[in-house]
Amino acid sequence: MTGIYSRLIRIPLILCCLYTSTALAQEQNWALTLYQTVLTDDPIEDVLLGQADYDSNFQLTALALSKTIPVDDTRYDLEWELQAIKHTRGQDHEEFNALLAARWYPLPWDGYLNTDVAVGLGLSYASELPEFEVANKDDAEELLAYILVEFEFKPQSWESWSLVVRSHHRSGVFGLFNGVEGASNSLGLGVKYRF
C-alpha cells in the first residue's frame, strides 16, 4: 500500500517538471511542495530553536499545493495551502491540512541566497487518532489546529525550484479542541516547485 501512496505523490511533481517551459513565461503564483519530516514530542518552541529530540521511528511525507494571494506590499504576500500527508513510519494514517499563510520576502542576505519565511495557521484532520499523539500526550483528536513555519531557500541560479525547511505542528490550542493541550511537532526538509 505504501508504494501506491509514493507513486501518487510523485505524479503531480512529474507533471510540474513537464510544464516547466510554459510556466517560466508566466507569473509563478502556484507552488507544489514535497517534504518529509520526523516527529518529536518536544514543544514547538524547542523545534523552532533547534533544541528538540526527534524520534526517527515516526515520519511523514507530505505534498502541498499553494497559491499566492498578492497584496499591495512588496515585503510580504498571503497564500492558501492544502496538504495531503501520509504517515509512513510508526503510524499508518493519512492527514489533510488547510491553512492561510503570510510569506515575508526581504531579508538582508537575499543577494547571496534568496530566502523567504512563511508562517501559517489552519486546520488539520487525521483519518484516525494518531498513535504518536495518544502515546505522548494522553489526549488526541482527529481534528486539531495546524501551524506551519517554513524557511525557503532559492539560489540565484535556480529558476523555479527551491529547498524548504518546514515545521509541521498539530495543536489543541491550549485545550480549545476538546481539551487537547498538546499534539505533535515535526521538522523536515523538502523541495518546492513554483509555476
CSV table of C-alpha atoms in Angstrom, one decimal, residues 36-195:
chain,number,residue,atom,x,y,z
A,36,GLN,CA,9.4,14.7,4.7
A,37,THR,CA,9.6,15.2,8.5
A,38,VAL,CA,10.5,13.4,11.7
A,39,LEU,CA,8.2,13.7,14.7
A,40,THR,CA,9.1,14.9,18.2
A,41,ASP,CA,7.1,15.1,21.5
A,42,ASP,CA,9.0,18.2,22.4
A,43,PRO,CA,7.1,21.6,22.3
A,44,ILE,CA,7.1,23.8,19.2
A,45,GLU,CA,9.4,26.3,20.9
A,46,ASP,CA,12.2,23.6,21.1
A,47,VAL,CA,11.6,22.7,17.4
A,48,LEU,CA,11.9,26.3,16.3
A,49,LEU,CA,15.0,26.9,18.5
A,50,GLY,CA,16.7,23.7,17.2
A,51,GLN,CA,16.6,22.1,20.7
A,52,ALA,CA,14.2,19.2,20.0
A,53,ASP,CA,14.9,15.5,20.2
A,54,TYR,CA,13.4,13.6,17.3
A,55,ASP,CA,12.0,10.0,17.1
A,56,SER,CA,13.1,8.6,13.7
A,57,ASN,CA,10.6,5.8,14.2
A,58,PHE,CA,7.8,8.3,13.4
A,59,GLN,CA,7.9,10.1,10.0
A,60,LEU,CA,5.5,11.6,7.5
A,61,THR,CA,5.7,12.5,3.8
A,62,ALA,CA,3.6,15.5,2.6
A,63,LEU,CA,2.6,17.0,-0.7
A,64,ALA,CA,1.3,20.6,-0.5
A,65,LEU,CA,-0.4,22.8,-3.1
A,66,SER,CA,-0.4,26.5,-2.5
A,67,LYS,CA,-1.4,29.7,-4.3
A,68,THR,CA,-0.2,33.2,-3.7
A,69,ILE,CA,-2.8,35.9,-2.8
A,70,PRO,CA,-1.0,39.1,-3.8
A,71,VAL,CA,-1.2,42.2,-1.6
A,72,ASP,CA,-0.2,45.7,-2.3
A,73,ASP,CA,3.1,45.4,-0.4
A,74,THR,CA,6.4,44.2,-1.7
A,75,ARG,CA,7.5,42.9,1.7
A,76,TYR,CA,5.0,40.1,2.0
A,77,ASP,CA,2.2,38.1,0.4
A,78,LEU,CA,-0.6,35.9,1.6
A,79,GLU,CA,-1.2,32.4,0.4
A,80,TRP,CA,-3.5,29.5,0.9
A,81,GLU,CA,-2.3,25.9,1.1
A,82,LEU,CA,-3.8,22.4,1.0
A,83,GLN,CA,-1.7,19.4,2.2
A,84,ALA,CA,-2.1,15.7,1.8
A,85,ILE,CA,0.1,13.7,4.3
A,86,LYS,CA,0.9,10.1,4.6
A,87,HIS,CA,2.4,8.9,7.9
A,88,THR,CA,5.0,6.5,6.6
A,89,ARG,CA,6.7,5.3,9.7
A,90,GLY,CA,5.4,4.5,13.2
A,91,GLN,CA,1.8,5.3,12.2
A,92,ASP,CA,-0.2,4.4,9.2
A,93,HIS,CA,-2.9,7.1,8.7
A,94,GLU,CA,-3.5,10.0,6.4
A,95,GLU,CA,-3.7,13.6,7.4
A,96,PHE,CA,-5.2,16.6,5.5
A,97,ASN,CA,-4.5,20.2,6.3
A,98,ALA,CA,-5.8,23.5,5.0
A,99,LEU,CA,-4.2,26.8,6.0
A,100,LEU,CA,-3.7,30.5,5.3
A,101,ALA,CA,-0.1,31.8,5.5
A,102,ALA,CA,1.9,35.0,5.3
A,103,ARG,CA,5.2,35.0,3.5
A,104,TRP,CA,7.9,37.6,4.1
A,105,TYR,CA,10.5,38.3,1.4
A,106,PRO,CA,13.1,41.0,2.1
A,107,LEU,CA,16.0,39.5,4.1
A,108,PRO,CA,19.5,41.1,4.4
A,109,TRP,CA,21.3,38.2,2.7
A,110,ASP,CA,18.9,37.8,-0.3
A,111,GLY,CA,21.7,39.0,-2.7
A,112,TYR,CA,23.5,35.7,-1.9
A,113,LEU,CA,20.7,33.3,-1.1
A,114,ASN,CA,17.1,34.3,-1.7
A,115,THR,CA,15.2,33.4,1.5
A,116,ASP,CA,11.5,33.6,2.3
A,117,VAL,CA,9.9,32.9,5.7
A,118,ALA,CA,6.3,31.8,5.9
A,119,VAL,CA,4.0,31.3,8.9
A,120,GLY,CA,0.6,29.7,8.5
A,121,LEU,CA,-2.4,28.7,10.6
A,122,GLY,CA,-5.3,26.4,9.7
A,123,LEU,CA,-6.9,23.1,10.5
A,124,SER,CA,-5.6,19.5,10.5
A,125,TYR,CA,-7.7,16.4,10.1
A,126,ALA,CA,-6.2,12.9,10.8
A,127,SER,CA,-8.0,9.9,9.3
A,128,GLU,CA,-7.7,8.2,12.7
A,129,LEU,CA,-6.4,9.0,16.1
A,130,PRO,CA,-2.6,9.5,15.7
A,131,GLU,CA,-0.9,6.8,17.8
A,132,PHE,CA,2.1,9.2,18.4
A,133,GLU,CA,-0.2,11.8,20.0
A,134,VAL,CA,-2.1,9.2,22.1
A,135,ALA,CA,1.2,7.8,23.4
A,136,ASN,CA,2.9,11.0,24.1
A,137,LYS,CA,0.2,13.5,25.1
A,138,ASP,CA,-2.6,11.3,26.6
A,139,ASP,CA,-5.3,13.2,24.6
A,140,ALA,CA,-5.8,13.1,20.9
A,141,GLU,CA,-8.4,14.2,18.4
A,142,GLU,CA,-8.7,13.8,14.7
A,143,LEU,CA,-9.5,17.5,14.1
A,144,LEU,CA,-7.0,20.0,15.5
A,145,ALA,CA,-5.4,23.3,14.7
A,146,TYR,CA,-2.4,23.4,12.4
A,147,ILE,CA,0.6,25.7,12.4
A,148,LEU,CA,3.3,25.9,9.7
A,149,VAL,CA,6.7,27.7,9.8
A,150,GLU,CA,8.7,27.4,6.6
A,151,PHE,CA,12.1,28.7,5.5
A,152,GLU,CA,12.5,28.7,1.7
A,153,PHE,CA,16.0,28.9,0.2
A,154,LYS,CA,16.5,29.6,-3.5
A,155,PRO,CA,19.9,30.0,-5.0
A,156,GLN,CA,20.1,32.8,-7.6
A,157,SER,CA,20.7,30.3,-10.5
A,158,TRP,CA,17.6,28.2,-9.8
A,159,GLU,CA,14.6,29.0,-12.0
A,160,SER,CA,11.5,27.5,-10.3
A,161,TRP,CA,12.9,25.3,-7.7
A,162,SER,CA,13.8,25.9,-4.0
A,163,LEU,CA,14.7,24.0,-0.8
A,164,VAL,CA,12.5,24.3,2.2
A,165,VAL,CA,12.8,23.6,5.9
A,166,ARG,CA,9.4,23.1,7.5
A,167,SER,CA,7.9,22.7,10.9
A,168,HIS,CA,4.6,20.7,11.0
A,169,HIS,CA,2.6,21.3,14.1
A,170,ARG,CA,-0.8,19.9,15.1
A,171,SER,CA,-2.2,21.7,18.1
A,172,GLY,CA,-5.1,21.6,20.6
A,173,VAL,CA,-4.6,25.4,21.1
A,174,PHE,CA,-4.4,25.1,24.9
A,175,GLY,CA,-7.5,22.9,25.2
A,176,LEU,CA,-9.7,24.7,22.7
A,177,PHE,CA,-10.1,21.4,20.7
A,178,ASN,CA,-11.9,19.1,23.1
A,179,GLY,CA,-9.4,19.7,25.9
A,180,VAL,CA,-6.3,18.6,23.9
A,181,GLU,CA,-3.4,20.5,25.4
A,182,GLY,CA,-0.6,19.4,23.0
A,183,ALA,CA,-0.4,17.2,20.0
A,184,SER,CA,2.6,16.7,17.7
A,185,ASN,CA,5.5,18.5,16.2
A,186,SER,CA,7.9,17.6,13.4
A,187,LEU,CA,10.6,19.2,11.4
A,188,GLY,CA,11.7,18.3,7.9
A,189,LEU,CA,13.2,19.1,4.5
A,190,GLY,CA,11.7,19.3,1.1
A,191,VAL,CA,11.6,20.9,-2.3
A,192,LYS,CA,9.3,23.5,-3.7
A,193,TYR,CA,8.4,24.0,-7.4
A,194,ARG,CA,6.8,27.3,-8.4
A,195,PHE,CA,4.7,27.5,-11.5
